[in-house]
Every structure is written in structure tokens, then in C-alpha cells.
Amino acid sequence: SPTMNSLPQPPVDTAPATPPTEAPAAAAPQAPEPVDPESPYRVLIVEDDRGQALFAQSVLHGAGMQAIVQMDAEGVQQAIAEHRPDLILMDLHMPGLDGMRLTALIRQNPQQQLLPIVFLTGDPDPERQFEVLDSGADDFLTKPIRPRHLVAAVANRIRRSRQQSQGTAEGVALS
């Protein structure tokens, strides 16, 4: 099997230099806009290891998804506000704020209660996997992972999430 180093290394996406033209996220809270079911899936990769982050980004880009890397746990809330991801791919072990504490913080925001969070980690401990799911995560994938498995796990979770939110939006429109 090829090593991660043999893959092309795409640049890490960073926030745009110019401010977005949308209303600032700090404005009055509002429901997220409905997402066009045909638009590319948006994934926020939270990973402090650059090689691992670029591997996941490359795999997801190859499957036609938009993948933004955030290597600093403290910048995750801003990245969520700016990029409005369909899913967060979260590392468990990071300096400072670990993935479980970060997940708990994300879940405190009512608009992010249903945002799928999938952990991708090399920690094989089944007890740790339970703790991760108990912290509010939706799924737990272990490294090393085959690219096909990563794409399928992420795409299936986003597809169901979008179908669920479409149903919610239609339910609101019908009431």
C-alpha cells in the first residue's frame, strides 16, 4: 500500500483574505440557510498533524468534496462560522483542547447540535471510543483508514444529514 508521503500534497486551505459578503456570523442568530442537496459536500478537518490533515484533505478532494483544514483547536468555532461545514472530521489527541472537549464545546451551540462530528484517530482503545461517542461524536473511525472507507463514511453521514435537514425545512414550510 502507498505511504502518505507518496501522495501529492495540496496546499492547506486558509480563510479568504477578503471578508465574505454574507452578513457576519455575529449578527442576530438565525437558522442556517437550506443547503442545495446537489452542492459539494463541505468537510472541516480538525487535525494538528499536517501530514494526516493533508492525506484526509487529498482523499476528500479526490471524491469531489470541499475539505478545509483547521490545525488549531482554538480556531474551530470561527472556521465553522465561515465555512458552514456539513461535517467535522475530528482528531482525538491535539495539544491544548482535545477532540472530546472541543466536541462538547461545539455541541453547546444550539445551531451545531446536529452537525455531524466524526472522529478519525489512531487510538485503538474501545473504552476511549465509547468516551468519544459519549462526548457527542457521531462516529469513530480508526487510522490507518483506506481512502474508500473514509469517503464512504463521510459521504453517507453528510447525505443523511442533508436529507434530515431538508425534511425539517419542508416540515417548517408546511406548518
XYZ file of C-alpha atoms in Angstrom:
175
model
C 0.000 0.000 0.000
C 1.263 3.512 -0.779
C 2.511 5.633 2.080
C 1.024 9.028 2.827
C 4.228 10.726 1.681
C 3.784 9.456 -1.881
C 0.517 11.381 -2.291
C 0.549 14.865 -3.797
C 0.483 17.475 -1.039
C -2.273 20.031 -1.762
C -1.934 23.376 -0.014
C -3.857 23.774 3.218
C -6.907 25.945 2.613
C -6.946 29.070 4.732
C -9.626 31.650 5.349
C -10.160 34.064 2.443
C -8.123 37.271 2.610
C -11.214 39.355 1.858
C -14.175 39.263 4.223
C -17.174 37.263 2.987
C -20.042 39.247 1.503
C -22.598 37.484 3.700
C -23.860 39.016 6.922
C -21.343 38.498 9.745
C -21.880 35.405 11.873
C -22.020 37.614 14.986
C -25.309 39.160 13.787
C -28.660 38.062 15.239
C -28.816 34.260 15.433
C -30.741 32.749 12.579
C -31.431 29.282 11.266
C -28.805 28.055 8.823
C -29.786 28.511 5.190
C -31.027 25.353 3.494
C -28.230 23.667 1.578
C -28.712 22.739 -2.060
C -28.622 18.924 -1.964
C -26.528 18.965 -5.159
C -23.796 21.296 -3.839
C -20.421 19.695 -2.993
C -20.105 18.266 0.491
C -18.140 20.557 2.842
C -15.877 18.952 5.437
C -13.893 20.705 8.158
C -10.831 18.628 9.069
C -9.607 19.345 12.608
C -6.172 17.738 12.832
C -2.899 19.030 14.307
C -0.694 16.638 12.274
C -0.109 18.293 8.899
C 0.577 15.012 7.064
C -2.615 13.394 8.360
C -4.633 16.533 7.578
C -3.325 16.714 4.010
C -3.952 12.996 3.478
C -7.623 13.349 4.516
C -7.981 16.572 2.507
C -6.494 14.958 -0.606
C -8.771 11.899 -0.320
C -11.904 14.029 0.164
C -10.948 16.468 -2.628
C -10.462 13.444 -4.892
C -14.062 12.429 -4.146
C -15.342 15.879 -5.172
C -15.776 17.283 -1.666
C -14.605 20.630 -0.334
C -12.246 19.982 2.576
C -10.889 22.764 4.778
C -8.106 22.015 7.252
C -8.028 23.634 10.683
C -4.871 22.661 12.585
C -5.530 24.820 15.664
C -8.380 23.773 18.007
C -8.891 27.382 19.123
C -9.846 28.414 15.548
C -12.523 25.758 15.031
C -15.573 27.847 16.017
C -14.553 30.610 13.597
C -13.924 28.041 10.834
C -17.420 26.590 11.418
C -18.962 30.065 11.150
C -17.015 30.929 7.973
C -17.268 27.639 6.066
C -20.536 26.152 7.407
C -19.311 22.555 7.036
C -21.659 19.611 6.507
C -19.407 17.506 8.748
C -16.375 17.822 11.020
C -13.640 15.202 10.794
C -12.056 15.456 14.251
C -8.755 14.237 15.646
C -8.791 12.983 19.231
C -5.333 13.896 20.526
C -4.404 17.543 19.977
C -2.330 19.922 22.086
C -4.372 22.166 24.342
C -8.016 21.343 23.676
C -8.512 17.658 22.825
C -11.166 16.481 20.384
C -13.656 15.379 23.056
C -13.596 18.709 24.909
C -13.837 20.542 21.573
C -16.836 18.407 20.572
C -18.567 19.226 23.866
C -17.974 22.958 23.219
C -19.350 22.708 19.672
C -22.458 20.890 20.953
C -23.193 23.775 23.361
C -24.183 25.915 20.352
C -27.843 25.142 19.504
C -27.180 25.586 15.765
C -24.435 22.946 15.926
C -26.339 20.265 17.847
C -26.977 18.239 14.684
C -23.676 18.983 12.911
C -22.137 15.539 12.278
C -18.791 15.069 14.044
C -16.774 12.012 13.058
C -13.537 11.180 14.862
C -10.571 9.854 12.914
C -7.866 8.668 15.279
C -5.168 6.083 15.753
C -6.317 5.327 19.332
C -7.463 1.658 19.267
C -8.808 1.609 22.868
C -12.512 0.534 22.788
C -13.117 2.355 26.092
C -11.803 5.568 24.519
C -14.108 5.025 21.535
C -17.063 4.841 23.928
C -15.931 8.048 25.671
C -15.682 9.805 22.304
C -19.204 8.784 21.294
C -20.458 9.712 24.766
C -18.936 13.209 24.349
C -21.296 13.938 21.452
C -19.479 12.480 18.451
C -21.482 10.669 15.767
C -18.909 8.111 14.675
C -15.397 6.850 15.306
C -13.014 5.813 12.512
C -9.582 4.366 13.235
C -6.306 5.077 11.447
C -4.918 3.812 9.263
C -8.011 4.051 7.083
C -8.457 3.152 3.443
C -9.401 6.161 1.308
C -12.563 4.395 0.063
C -13.702 3.782 3.638
C -13.085 7.422 4.635
C -15.029 8.740 1.628
C -17.943 6.336 2.180
C -18.207 7.093 5.919
C -18.125 10.872 5.366
C -20.427 10.908 2.307
C -23.059 8.639 3.895
C -23.184 10.721 7.070
C -23.493 14.021 5.118
C -26.140 12.610 2.757
C -28.312 11.521 5.701
C -27.766 14.827 7.490
C -28.808 16.808 4.413
C -31.882 14.617 3.904
C -32.822 15.148 7.546
C -32.409 18.935 7.314
C -34.377 19.049 4.031
C -37.189 17.184 5.803
C -37.042 19.662 8.699
C -37.091 22.646 6.331
C -40.040 21.194 4.419
C -41.853 20.476 7.692
C -41.422 24.108 8.757
C -42.609 25.337 5.342
C -45.727 23.134 5.520
C -46.761 24.148 9.038
